[in-house]
Amino acid sequence: MTRTFHHIALWAFALLSLPMAAGAANEARTLNVLFIGNSFTARHNLSTVVKAMAEAGNPGLTFNRTDVIYGGRTLKDHWRLGTQNIVKQSTLTEAEEKATIAALEKDAAANPKDKYAPSALARHRDLLPKIDANRKPWDIIVLQSYRDDVEGDPTLYAEYAPKFAELAKAQGARVILYETTPATQNEKALTAPPDPAPVLAKEKAIATLAKKIGASVAPMALVALRCQTQRPDLTLRFVNDAHLNQTMAYLTACTLYAALFNQSPVGLPIDTITDIRTQEKPAPDKTKDRDGAPLARKFSDKDRADLQRIAWEGWQEFQKLP
């Protein structure tokens, strides 16, 4: 897809996504959205936060979200585990699904320590009798990266995102590359801004990939850098857990909103993020997160406004990359 056509496509989709006029307030619209990823999507029930933002910012919209999550796995792993069948469920054949199940049964038998093949098997065995009932095409597919977007050249993300994107485009679905940034999230407040050079180098690579496959991007490395520069008092990961904390999850949801609708999240009323993993030490406490703070974090008006603005500015900055 050329840059001009890509921009026209984004512009056209943005027009369809703008909040409806009062006279069309009762007009129903639906987006069927598939999120493919690992714990960076699962934590904080990220897709449900995006759903809440999408429906709050677009009155009349029904945002149907489905997650396919395998903890710690990359898109390459998802391909081995048959997630491509979920992507192409609108045209999936019984023979294809049976072949995937047979391959996973073989993997599970050969690698008894592989906990992912049994999980994928259960998913596909459940899907098999429901193939005809799951013929709806996806409108949007979100492809989460992990550490595979920075290791090697070409990276595994650059190898497998196009495979999933090809299946998405065949049914008319848009693709969003959700770029995670586990190596640059700070667990302590910063006293100096981080070096922007490695972030910009990574973002240019992601931008090149996105242009190649005609995808939008949630550029979280760039958004995190902007947050660290403008609000160094905020932390973006847990101290006792390497995952994104509630603040980074909120930034991510806002950035995904921008990528989904090509419009600003500024002004959205959603103000709370709740984690899903509870405290384990020194004593288990299901009301506290891994750092011992409340699972739910409600942002002040100032913090909410700042995070929404930072996400939008970071997303806009990414659009200007060569």
PDB file of C-alpha atoms in Angstrom:
ATOM      1  CA  MET A   1       0.000   0.000   0.000  1.00  0.00           C
ATOM      2  CA  THR A   2       1.412   3.400  -0.916  1.00  0.00           C
ATOM      3  CA  ARG A   3       1.675   6.130   1.680  1.00  0.00           C
ATOM      4  CA  THR A   4      -0.992   8.188  -0.117  1.00  0.00           C
ATOM      5  CA  PHE A   5      -3.454   5.314  -0.240  1.00  0.00           C
ATOM      6  CA  HIS A   6      -2.713   4.466   3.398  1.00  0.00           C
ATOM      7  CA  HIS A   7      -3.503   8.025   4.452  1.00  0.00           C
ATOM      8  CA  ILE A   8      -6.705   8.064   2.403  1.00  0.00           C
ATOM      9  CA  ALA A   9      -7.771   4.792   4.027  1.00  0.00           C
ATOM     10  CA  LEU A  10      -7.132   6.202   7.490  1.00  0.00           C
ATOM     11  CA  TRP A  11      -9.031   9.382   6.616  1.00  0.00           C
ATOM     12  CA  ALA A  12     -12.010   7.426   5.318  1.00  0.00           C
ATOM     13  CA  PHE A  13     -12.099   5.199   8.358  1.00  0.00           C
ATOM     14  CA  ALA A  14     -11.849   8.219  10.626  1.00  0.00           C
ATOM     15  CA  LEU A  15     -14.946   9.705   9.001  1.00  0.00           C
ATOM     16  CA  LEU A  16     -16.848   6.498   9.689  1.00  0.00           C
ATOM     17  CA  SER A  17     -15.607   6.517  13.276  1.00  0.00           C
ATOM     18  CA  LEU A  18     -16.526  10.065  14.264  1.00  0.00           C
ATOM     19  CA  PRO A  19     -19.222  10.417  16.937  1.00  0.00           C
ATOM     20  CA  MET A  20     -22.645  10.411  15.316  1.00  0.00           C
ATOM     21  CA  ALA A  21     -24.796  13.480  14.944  1.00  0.00           C
ATOM     22  CA  ALA A  22     -27.843  13.808  17.180  1.00  0.00           C
ATOM     23  CA  GLY A  23     -30.207  12.775  14.393  1.00  0.00           C
ATOM     24  CA  ALA A  24     -28.403   9.448  14.015  1.00  0.00           C
ATOM     25  CA  ALA A  25     -27.970   8.777  17.711  1.00  0.00           C
ATOM     26  CA  ASN A  26     -29.932   5.529  17.594  1.00  0.00           C
ATOM     27  CA  GLU A  27     -28.108   4.138  14.563  1.00  0.00           C
ATOM     28  CA  ALA A  28     -26.320   0.936  15.562  1.00  0.00           C
ATOM     29  CA  ARG A  29     -22.714   0.383  14.562  1.00  0.00           C
ATOM     30  CA  THR A  30     -20.558  -2.590  15.447  1.00  0.00           C
ATOM     31  CA  LEU A  31     -16.852  -3.304  15.331  1.00  0.00           C
ATOM     32  CA  ASN A  32     -15.635  -6.876  15.767  1.00  0.00           C
ATOM     33  CA  VAL A  33     -12.091  -6.648  17.088  1.00  0.00           C
ATOM     34  CA  LEU A  34      -9.584  -9.435  17.681  1.00  0.00           C
ATOM     35  CA  PHE A  35      -6.647  -8.900  20.065  1.00  0.00           C
ATOM     36  CA  ILE A  36      -3.729 -11.327  19.620  1.00  0.00           C
ATOM     37  CA  GLY A  37      -1.016 -11.225  22.250  1.00  0.00           C
ATOM     38  CA  ASN A  38       0.297 -12.307  25.617  1.00  0.00           C
ATOM     39  CA  SER A  39       0.208 -10.896  29.145  1.00  0.00           C
ATOM     40  CA  PHE A  40       0.886  -7.384  27.813  1.00  0.00           C
ATOM     41  CA  THR A  41      -2.633  -7.578  26.427  1.00  0.00           C
ATOM     42  CA  ALA A  42      -4.112  -9.659  29.246  1.00  0.00           C
ATOM     43  CA  ARG A  43      -2.897  -7.488  32.114  1.00  0.00           C
ATOM     44  CA  HIS A  44      -5.480  -4.984  33.324  1.00  0.00           C
ATOM     45  CA  ASN A  45      -7.981  -6.577  30.900  1.00  0.00           C
ATOM     46  CA  LEU A  46      -6.606  -4.123  28.352  1.00  0.00           C
ATOM     47  CA  SER A  47      -9.077  -4.920  25.588  1.00  0.00           C
ATOM     48  CA  THR A  48     -12.028  -4.210  27.892  1.00  0.00           C
ATOM     49  CA  VAL A  49     -10.538  -0.802  28.724  1.00  0.00           C
ATOM     50  CA  VAL A  50     -10.197  -0.095  24.998  1.00  0.00           C
ATOM     51  CA  LYS A  51     -13.802  -1.196  24.542  1.00  0.00           C
ATOM     52  CA  ALA A  52     -14.974   1.201  27.262  1.00  0.00           C
ATOM     53  CA  MET A  53     -13.029   4.063  25.686  1.00  0.00           C
ATOM     54  CA  ALA A  54     -14.254   3.220  22.173  1.00  0.00           C
ATOM     55  CA  GLU A  55     -17.902   3.170  23.182  1.00  0.00           C
ATOM     56  CA  ALA A  56     -17.567   6.278  25.359  1.00  0.00           C
ATOM     57  CA  GLY A  57     -15.925   8.221  22.538  1.00  0.00           C
ATOM     58  CA  ASN A  58     -18.254   6.989  19.797  1.00  0.00           C
ATOM     59  CA  PRO A  59     -21.905   7.022  20.912  1.00  0.00           C
ATOM     60  CA  GLY A  60     -23.921   4.263  19.263  1.00  0.00           C
ATOM     61  CA  LEU A  61     -20.902   2.019  18.748  1.00  0.00           C
ATOM     62  CA  THR A  62     -20.862  -1.593  19.926  1.00  0.00           C
ATOM     63  CA  PHE A  63     -17.260  -2.734  20.306  1.00  0.00           C
ATOM     64  CA  ASN A  64     -17.124  -6.543  20.344  1.00  0.00           C
ATOM     65  CA  ARG A  65     -13.696  -7.682  21.494  1.00  0.00           C
ATOM     66  CA  THR A  66     -12.148 -11.136  21.496  1.00  0.00           C
ATOM     67  CA  ASP A  67      -8.757 -12.001  23.006  1.00  0.00           C
ATOM     68  CA  VAL A  68      -6.427 -14.822  22.021  1.00  0.00           C
ATOM     69  CA  ILE A  69      -3.768 -14.831  24.732  1.00  0.00           C
ATOM     70  CA  TYR A  70      -0.814 -17.108  25.369  1.00  0.00           C
ATOM     71  CA  GLY A  71       1.414 -15.823  28.165  1.00  0.00           C
ATOM     72  CA  GLY A  72       4.954 -14.917  27.166  1.00  0.00           C
ATOM     73  CA  ARG A  73       4.389 -15.926  23.544  1.00  0.00           C
ATOM     74  CA  THR A  74       5.181 -14.087  20.313  1.00  0.00           C
ATOM     75  CA  LEU A  75       3.361 -13.993  16.991  1.00  0.00           C
ATOM     76  CA  LYS A  76       5.548 -16.872  15.833  1.00  0.00           C
ATOM     77  CA  ASP A  77       4.214 -18.921  18.739  1.00  0.00           C
ATOM     78  CA  HIS A  78       0.665 -17.874  17.919  1.00  0.00           C
ATOM     79  CA  TRP A  79       1.153 -19.142  14.378  1.00  0.00           C
ATOM     80  CA  ARG A  80       2.365 -22.509  15.700  1.00  0.00           C
ATOM     81  CA  LEU A  81      -0.624 -22.622  18.037  1.00  0.00           C
ATOM     82  CA  GLY A  82      -3.079 -22.056  15.196  1.00  0.00           C
ATOM     83  CA  THR A  83      -4.209 -18.514  15.970  1.00  0.00           C
ATOM     84  CA  GLN A  84      -4.305 -17.877  12.219  1.00  0.00           C
ATOM     85  CA  ASN A  85      -7.430 -20.051  12.175  1.00  0.00           C
ATOM     86  CA  ILE A  86      -9.138 -17.612  14.532  1.00  0.00           C
ATOM     87  CA  VAL A  87      -8.112 -14.752  12.225  1.00  0.00           C
ATOM     88  CA  LYS A  88      -9.640 -16.448   9.178  1.00  0.00           C
ATOM     89  CA  GLN A  89     -12.659 -17.914  10.976  1.00  0.00           C
ATOM     90  CA  SER A  90     -15.050 -16.426   8.427  1.00  0.00           C
ATOM     91  CA  THR A  91     -13.658 -18.798   5.757  1.00  0.00           C
ATOM     92  CA  LEU A  92     -12.112 -21.528   7.921  1.00  0.00           C
ATOM     93  CA  THR A  93     -12.844 -25.076   6.762  1.00  0.00           C
ATOM     94  CA  GLU A  94     -13.405 -28.122   8.912  1.00  0.00           C
ATOM     95  CA  ALA A  95     -10.437 -29.807   7.237  1.00  0.00           C
ATOM     96  CA  GLU A  96      -8.120 -26.903   8.153  1.00  0.00           C
ATOM     97  CA  GLU A  97      -9.245 -26.946  11.780  1.00  0.00           C
ATOM     98  CA  LYS A  98      -8.868 -30.720  12.037  1.00  0.00           C
ATOM     99  CA  ALA A  99      -5.356 -30.458  10.604  1.00  0.00           C
ATOM    100  CA  THR A 100      -4.464 -27.829  13.209  1.00  0.00           C
ATOM    101  CA  ILE A 101      -5.834 -30.000  16.001  1.00  0.00           C
ATOM    102  CA  ALA A 102      -3.844 -32.993  14.750  1.00  0.00           C
ATOM    103  CA  ALA A 103      -0.631 -30.921  14.643  1.00  0.00           C
ATOM    104  CA  LEU A 104      -1.216 -29.633  18.175  1.00  0.00           C
ATOM    105  CA  GLU A 105      -1.928 -33.127  19.466  1.00  0.00           C
ATOM    106  CA  LYS A 106       1.389 -34.212  17.978  1.00  0.00           C
ATOM    107  CA  ASP A 107       3.181 -31.257  19.599  1.00  0.00           C
ATOM    108  CA  ALA A 108       1.578 -31.921  22.971  1.00  0.00           C
ATOM    109  CA  ALA A 109       2.621 -35.584  22.851  1.00  0.00           C
ATOM    110  CA  ALA A 110       6.180 -34.806  21.754  1.00  0.00           C
ATOM    111  CA  ASN A 111       6.667 -31.948  24.229  1.00  0.00           C
ATOM    112  CA  PRO A 112       4.818 -32.739  27.478  1.00  0.00           C
ATOM    113  CA  LYS A 113       6.345 -29.673  29.151  1.00  0.00           C
ATOM    114  CA  ASP A 114       4.819 -27.351  26.561  1.00  0.00           C
ATOM    115  CA  LYS A 115       1.861 -25.872  28.424  1.00  0.00           C
ATOM    116  CA  TYR A 116       0.709 -23.881  25.421  1.00  0.00           C
ATOM    117  CA  ALA A 117      -0.177 -26.705  23.045  1.00  0.00           C
ATOM    118  CA  PRO A 118      -2.792 -28.167  25.454  1.00  0.00           C
ATOM    119  CA  SER A 119      -4.275 -24.701  25.942  1.00  0.00           C
ATOM    120  CA  ALA A 120      -4.436 -24.140  22.189  1.00  0.00           C
ATOM    121  CA  LEU A 121      -5.869 -27.628  21.717  1.00  0.00           C
ATOM    122  CA  ALA A 122      -8.739 -26.834  24.044  1.00  0.00           C
ATOM    123  CA  ARG A 123      -9.428 -23.636  22.102  1.00  0.00           C
ATOM    124  CA  HIS A 124      -9.460 -25.370  18.724  1.00  0.00           C
ATOM    125  CA  ARG A 125     -11.468 -28.362  19.903  1.00  0.00           C
ATOM    126  CA  ASP A 126     -14.046 -25.911  21.168  1.00  0.00           C
ATOM    127  CA  LEU A 127     -14.030 -24.047  17.853  1.00  0.00           C
ATOM    128  CA  LEU A 128     -14.379 -27.125  15.617  1.00  0.00           C
ATOM    129  CA  PRO A 129     -18.119 -27.768  16.160  1.00  0.00           C
ATOM    130  CA  LYS A 130     -18.814 -24.037  16.086  1.00  0.00           C
ATOM    131  CA  ILE A 131     -17.135 -23.183  12.793  1.00  0.00           C
ATOM    132  CA  ASP A 132     -20.363 -22.304  10.998  1.00  0.00           C
ATOM    133  CA  ALA A 133     -21.585 -20.263  13.961  1.00  0.00           C
ATOM    134  CA  ASN A 134     -18.396 -18.160  13.899  1.00  0.00           C
ATOM    135  CA  ARG A 135     -18.461 -16.891  10.341  1.00  0.00           C
ATOM    136  CA  LYS A 136     -18.349 -13.198  11.201  1.00  0.00           C
ATOM    137  CA  PRO A 137     -15.348 -11.445   9.671  1.00  0.00           C
ATOM    138  CA  TRP A 138     -13.177  -9.270  11.862  1.00  0.00           C
ATOM    139  CA  ASP A 139     -13.192  -5.516  11.348  1.00  0.00           C
ATOM    140  CA  ILE A 140      -9.911  -4.908  13.180  1.00  0.00           C
ATOM    141  CA  ILE A 141      -7.100  -7.210  14.299  1.00  0.00           C
ATOM    142  CA  VAL A 142      -4.584  -6.027  16.895  1.00  0.00           C
ATOM    143  CA  LEU A 143      -1.195  -7.753  16.712  1.00  0.00           C
ATOM    144  CA  GLN A 144       0.840  -7.355  19.880  1.00  0.00           C
ATOM    145  CA  SER A 145       4.611  -7.443  19.725  1.00  0.00           C
ATOM    146  CA  TYR A 146       6.864  -8.567  22.557  1.00  0.00           C
ATOM    147  CA  ARG A 147      10.648  -8.783  22.498  1.00  0.00           C
ATOM    148  CA  ASP A 148      10.416 -10.184  18.980  1.00  0.00           C
ATOM    149  CA  ASP A 149      10.220  -6.691  17.505  1.00  0.00           C
ATOM    150  CA  VAL A 150      13.845  -5.823  18.358  1.00  0.00           C
ATOM    151  CA  GLU A 151      15.796  -9.094  18.123  1.00  0.00           C
ATOM    152  CA  GLY A 152      17.287 -10.055  14.775  1.00  0.00           C
ATOM    153  CA  ASP A 153      17.022  -8.595  11.314  1.00  0.00           C
ATOM    154  CA  PRO A 154      14.470  -9.261  10.071  1.00  0.00           C
ATOM    155  CA  THR A 155      12.763  -9.696  13.427  1.00  0.00           C
ATOM    156  CA  LEU A 156      10.220 -12.390  14.111  1.00  0.00           C
ATOM    157  CA  TYR A 157       7.579  -9.689  14.472  1.00  0.00           C
ATOM    158  CA  ALA A 158       8.497  -8.370  11.036  1.00  0.00           C
ATOM    159  CA  GLU A 159       8.228 -11.927   9.718  1.00  0.00           C
ATOM    160  CA  TYR A 160       4.928 -12.954  11.308  1.00  0.00           C
ATOM    161  CA  ALA A 161       2.924  -9.715  11.479  1.00  0.00           C
ATOM    162  CA  PRO A 162       2.690  -9.710   7.642  1.00  0.00           C
ATOM    163  CA  LYS A 163       1.428 -13.312   7.690  1.00  0.00           C
ATOM    164  CA  PHE A 164      -1.424 -12.387  10.017  1.00  0.00           C
ATOM    165  CA  ALA A 165      -1.991  -9.103   8.167  1.00  0.00           C
ATOM    166  CA  GLU A 166      -2.433 -10.935   4.855  1.00  0.00           C
ATOM    167  CA  LEU A 167      -5.233 -13.009   6.379  1.00  0.00           C
ATOM    168  CA  ALA A 168      -6.769  -9.900   7.910  1.00  0.00           C
ATOM    169  CA  LYS A 169      -6.711  -7.935   4.678  1.00  0.00           C
ATOM    170  CA  ALA A 170      -8.280 -10.845   2.770  1.00  0.00           C
ATOM    171  CA  GLN A 171     -11.473 -10.275   4.750  1.00  0.00           C
ATOM    172  CA  GLY A 172     -11.259  -6.476   4.691  1.00  0.00           C
ATOM    173  CA  ALA A 173     -10.016  -6.093   8.265  1.00  0.00           C
ATOM    174  CA  ARG A 174      -7.727  -3.306   9.414  1.00  0.00           C
ATOM    175  CA  VAL A 175      -4.526  -4.215  11.266  1.00  0.00           C
ATOM    176  CA  ILE A 176      -3.084  -2.401  14.266  1.00  0.00           C
ATOM    177  CA  LEU A 177       0.444  -3.153  15.416  1.00  0.00           C
ATOM    178  CA  TYR A 178       0.477  -2.872  19.209  1.00  0.00           C
ATOM    179  CA  GLU A 179       4.147  -2.316  19.953  1.00  0.00           C
ATOM    180  CA  THR A 180       5.132  -3.181  23.517  1.00  0.00           C
ATOM    181  CA  THR A 181       8.218  -1.761  25.135  1.00  0.00           C
ATOM    182  CA  PRO A 182       9.177  -3.930  28.134  1.00  0.00           C
ATOM    183  CA  ALA A 183      12.800  -2.812  28.113  1.00  0.00           C
ATOM    184  CA  THR A 184      12.069   0.920  28.444  1.00  0.00           C
ATOM    185  CA  GLN A 185       9.345   1.014  31.106  1.00  0.00           C
ATOM    186  CA  ASN A 186      10.615   2.585  34.328  1.00  0.00           C
ATOM    187  CA  GLU A 187       9.784   1.221  37.780  1.00  0.00           C
ATOM    188  CA  LYS A 188      11.128   4.308  39.551  1.00  0.00           C
ATOM    189  CA  ALA A 189      10.606   8.014  38.989  1.00  0.00           C
ATOM    190  CA  LEU A 190      13.251   9.416  36.646  1.00  0.00           C
ATOM    191  CA  THR A 191      15.702  12.171  37.472  1.00  0.00           C
ATOM    192  CA  ALA A 192      16.763  12.632  33.843  1.00  0.00           C
ATOM    193  CA  PRO A 193      15.061  11.891  30.516  1.00  0.00           C
ATOM    194  CA  PRO A 194      16.130   8.641  28.822  1.00  0.00           C
ATOM    195  CA  ASP A 195      18.159   8.496  25.619  1.00  0.00           C
ATOM    196  CA  PRO A 196      15.704   8.880  22.721  1.00  0.00           C
ATOM    197  CA  ALA A 197      18.011   7.380  20.072  1.00  0.00           C
ATOM    198  CA  PRO A 198      17.212   3.666  20.561  1.00  0.00           C
ATOM    199  CA  VAL A 199      13.505   4.435  20.834  1.00  0.00           C
ATOM    200  CA  LEU A 200      13.477   6.383  17.578  1.00  0.00           C
ATOM    201  CA  ALA A 201      15.483   3.656  15.826  1.00  0.00           C
ATOM    202  CA  LYS A 202      12.946   1.058  16.938  1.00  0.00           C
ATOM    203  CA  GLU A 203      10.018   3.250  15.922  1.00  0.00           C
ATOM    204  CA  LYS A 204      11.420   3.794  12.453  1.00  0.00           C
ATOM    205  CA  ALA A 205      11.618   0.021  12.023  1.00  0.00           C
ATOM    206  CA  ILE A 206       8.017  -0.366  13.198  1.00  0.00           C
ATOM    207  CA  ALA A 207       6.929   2.462  10.867  1.00  0.00           C
ATOM    208  CA  THR A 208       8.602   0.718   7.932  1.00  0.00           C
ATOM    209  CA  LEU A 209       6.812  -2.526   8.763  1.00  0.00           C
ATOM    210  CA  ALA A 210       3.476  -0.742   9.152  1.00  0.00           C
ATOM    211  CA  LYS A 211       3.807   0.948   5.758  1.00  0.00           C
ATOM    212  CA  LYS A 212       4.776  -2.340   4.153  1.00  0.00           C
ATOM    213  CA  ILE A 213       1.602  -4.093   5.310  1.00  0.00           C
ATOM    214  CA  GLY A 214      -0.740  -1.083   5.450  1.00  0.00           C
ATOM    215  CA  ALA A 215      -1.202  -1.161   9.224  1.00  0.00           C
ATOM    216  CA  SER A 216      -1.807   1.433  11.911  1.00  0.00           C
ATOM    217  CA  VAL A 217       0.428   1.468  15.006  1.00  0.00           C
ATOM    218  CA  ALA A 218       0.145   1.953  18.743  1.00  0.00           C
ATOM    219  CA  PRO A 219       3.768   3.162  19.175  1.00  0.00           C
ATOM    220  CA  MET A 220       4.224   2.546  22.881  1.00  0.00           C
ATOM    221  CA  ALA A 221       7.992   3.067  22.974  1.00  0.00           C
ATOM    222  CA  LEU A 222       7.537   6.608  21.658  1.00  0.00           C
ATOM    223  CA  VAL A 223       4.537   7.301  23.903  1.00  0.00           C
ATOM    224  CA  ALA A 224       6.430   5.977  26.944  1.00  0.00           C
ATOM    225  CA  LEU A 225       9.409   8.193  26.078  1.00  0.00           C
ATOM    226  CA  ARG A 226       7.152  11.243  25.860  1.00  0.00           C
ATOM    227  CA  CYS A 227       5.607  10.386  29.220  1.00  0.00           C
ATOM    228  CA  GLN A 228       9.022   9.882  30.816  1.00  0.00           C
ATOM    229  CA  THR A 229      10.119  13.264  29.461  1.00  0.00           C
ATOM    230  CA  GLN A 230       7.012  15.255  30.376  1.00  0.00           C
ATOM    231  CA  ARG A 231       5.987  13.409  33.544  1.00  0.00           C
ATOM    232  CA  PRO A 232       9.173  11.874  34.988  1.00  0.00           C
ATOM    233  CA  ASP A 233       7.374  11.488  38.309  1.00  0.00           C
ATOM    234  CA  LEU A 234       5.224   8.703  36.868  1.00  0.00           C
ATOM    235  CA  THR A 235       6.327   5.069  36.716  1.00  0.00           C
ATOM    236  CA  LEU A 236       5.366   2.764  33.858  1.00  0.00           C
ATOM    237  CA  ARG A 237       6.016  -0.728  35.242  1.00  0.00           C
ATOM    238  CA  PHE A 238       5.678  -2.515  38.540  1.00  0.00           C
ATOM    239  CA  VAL A 239       8.641  -2.733  40.901  1.00  0.00           C
ATOM    240  CA  ASN A 240       7.998  -6.383  41.763  1.00  0.00           C
ATOM    241  CA  ASP A 241       6.713  -7.410  38.357  1.00  0.00           C
ATOM    242  CA  ALA A 242       8.178  -6.693  34.917  1.00  0.00           C
ATOM    243  CA  HIS A 243       4.804  -5.897  33.354  1.00  0.00           C
ATOM    244  CA  LEU A 244       3.241  -2.566  32.493  1.00  0.00           C
ATOM    245  CA  ASN A 245       1.593  -0.984  35.510  1.00  0.00           C
ATOM    246  CA  GLN A 246      -1.760   0.782  35.565  1.00  0.00           C
ATOM    247  CA  THR A 247      -0.291   4.034  34.239  1.00  0.00           C
ATOM    248  CA  MET A 248       1.322   2.369  31.223  1.00  0.00           C
ATOM    249  CA  ALA A 249      -1.851   0.366  30.644  1.00  0.00           C
ATOM    250  CA  TYR A 250      -3.849   3.595  30.549  1.00  0.00           C
ATOM    251  CA  LEU A 251      -1.374   5.142  28.107  1.00  0.00           C
ATOM    252  CA  THR A 252      -1.619   2.006  25.969  1.00  0.00           C
ATOM    253  CA  ALA A 253      -5.410   2.013  25.901  1.00  0.00           C
ATOM    254  CA  CYS A 254      -5.425   5.697  24.929  1.00  0.00           C
ATOM    255  CA  THR A 255      -2.899   5.072  22.161  1.00  0.00           C
ATOM    256  CA  LEU A 256      -4.870   2.114  20.843  1.00  0.00           C
ATOM    257  CA  TYR A 257      -7.930   4.369  20.802  1.00  0.00           C
ATOM    258  CA  ALA A 258      -5.995   6.869  18.669  1.00  0.00           C
ATOM    259  CA  ALA A 259      -4.883   4.091  16.300  1.00  0.00           C
ATOM    260  CA  LEU A 260      -8.395   2.637  16.100  1.00  0.00           C
ATOM    261  CA  PHE A 261     -10.200   5.857  15.255  1.00  0.00           C
ATOM    262  CA  ASN A 262      -7.529   8.300  14.104  1.00  0.00           C
ATOM    263  CA  GLN A 263      -8.869  10.695  16.721  1.00  0.00           C
ATOM    264  CA  SER A 264      -7.787  12.074  20.070  1.00  0.00           C
ATOM    265  CA  PRO A 265      -8.570  10.292  23.356  1.00  0.00           C
ATOM    266  CA  VAL A 266      -8.497  13.659  25.133  1.00  0.00           C
ATOM    267  CA  GLY A 267     -11.711  14.117  27.090  1.00  0.00           C
ATOM    268  CA  LEU A 268     -12.627  10.441  27.422  1.00  0.00           C
ATOM    269  CA  PRO A 269     -14.279   9.853  30.824  1.00  0.00           C
ATOM    270  CA  ILE A 270     -12.602   6.508  31.591  1.00  0.00           C
ATOM    271  CA  ASP A 271     -10.393   7.160  34.618  1.00  0.00           C
ATOM    272  CA  THR A 272      -9.678   3.808  36.289  1.00  0.00           C
ATOM    273  CA  ILE A 273      -7.439   0.842  35.505  1.00  0.00           C
ATOM    274  CA  THR A 274      -7.638  -2.422  37.464  1.00  0.00           C
ATOM    275  CA  ASP A 275      -4.865  -5.002  37.395  1.00  0.00           C
ATOM    276  CA  ILE A 276      -5.573  -8.741  37.291  1.00  0.00           C
ATOM    277  CA  ARG A 277      -2.535 -10.123  39.155  1.00  0.00           C
ATOM    278  CA  THR A 278      -2.608  -9.895  42.907  1.00  0.00           C
ATOM    279  CA  GLN A 279       0.015  -9.641  45.603  1.00  0.00           C
ATOM    280  CA  GLU A 280       1.845 -12.877  46.405  1.00  0.00           C
ATOM    281  CA  LYS A 281       4.439 -11.743  48.947  1.00  0.00           C
ATOM    282  CA  PRO A 282       4.896 -11.241  51.842  1.00  0.00           C
ATOM    283  CA  ALA A 283       1.379 -12.643  52.183  1.00  0.00           C
ATOM    284  CA  PRO A 284      -1.214 -13.212  49.441  1.00  0.00           C
ATOM    285  CA  ASP A 285      -3.709 -10.379  49.186  1.00  0.00           C
ATOM    286  CA  LYS A 286      -6.247 -10.413  46.379  1.00  0.00           C
ATOM    287  CA  THR A 287      -7.060  -6.733  46.889  1.00  0.00           C
ATOM    288  CA  LYS A 288      -3.487  -5.566  46.150  1.00  0.00           C
ATOM    289  CA  ASP A 289      -1.296  -5.587  43.061  1.00  0.00           C
ATOM    290  CA  ARG A 290       2.230  -7.020  42.936  1.00  0.00           C
ATOM    291  CA  ASP A 291       3.639  -3.852  44.513  1.00  0.00           C
ATOM    292  CA  GLY A 292       1.153  -3.935  47.384  1.00  0.00           C
ATOM    293  CA  ALA A 293      -0.945  -1.040  46.079  1.00  0.00           C
ATOM    294  CA  PRO A 294      -4.698  -1.289  45.393  1.00  0.00           C
ATOM    295  CA  LEU A 295      -5.509  -3.304  42.259  1.00  0.00           C
ATOM    296  CA  ALA A 296      -7.578  -0.417  40.903  1.00  0.00           C
ATOM    297  CA  ARG A 297      -5.975   2.943  40.252  1.00  0.00           C
ATOM    298  CA  LYS A 298      -8.221   5.935  39.679  1.00  0.00           C
ATOM    299  CA  PHE A 299      -6.376   8.766  37.988  1.00  0.00           C
ATOM    300  CA  SER A 300      -6.799  12.358  39.050  1.00  0.00           C
ATOM    301  CA  ASP A 301      -8.283  14.758  36.518  1.00  0.00           C
ATOM    302  CA  LYS A 302      -4.806  16.165  35.876  1.00  0.00           C
ATOM    303  CA  ASP A 303      -3.138  12.785  35.419  1.00  0.00           C
ATOM    304  CA  ARG A 304      -5.964  11.527  33.211  1.00  0.00           C
ATOM    305  CA  ALA A 305      -5.753  14.653  31.038  1.00  0.00           C
ATOM    306  CA  ASP A 306      -1.955  14.447  30.850  1.00  0.00           C
ATOM    307  CA  LEU A 307      -1.925  10.762  29.912  1.00  0.00           C
ATOM    308  CA  GLN A 308      -4.581  11.231  27.242  1.00  0.00           C
ATOM    309  CA  ARG A 309      -2.710  14.199  25.781  1.00  0.00           C
ATOM    310  CA  ILE A 310       0.668  12.398  25.884  1.00  0.00           C
ATOM    311  CA  ALA A 311      -0.789   9.362  24.126  1.00  0.00           C
ATOM    312  CA  TRP A 312      -2.300  11.531  21.381  1.00  0.00           C
ATOM    313  CA  GLU A 313       0.860  13.610  20.923  1.00  0.00           C
ATOM    314  CA  GLY A 314       3.013  10.460  20.796  1.00  0.00           C
ATOM    315  CA  TRP A 315       0.717   8.885  18.227  1.00  0.00           C
ATOM    316  CA  GLN A 316       0.801  12.056  16.122  1.00  0.00           C
ATOM    317  CA  GLU A 317       4.598  12.225  16.354  1.00  0.00           C
ATOM    318  CA  PHE A 318       4.808   8.664  15.058  1.00  0.00           C
ATOM    319  CA  GLN A 319       2.769   9.615  11.967  1.00  0.00           C
ATOM    320  CA  LYS A 320       5.530  12.044  10.992  1.00  0.00           C
ATOM    321  CA  LEU A 321       8.313   9.457  10.968  1.00  0.00           C
ATOM    322  CA  PRO A 322       9.876   8.912   7.529  1.00  0.00           C
TER     323      PRO A 322
END
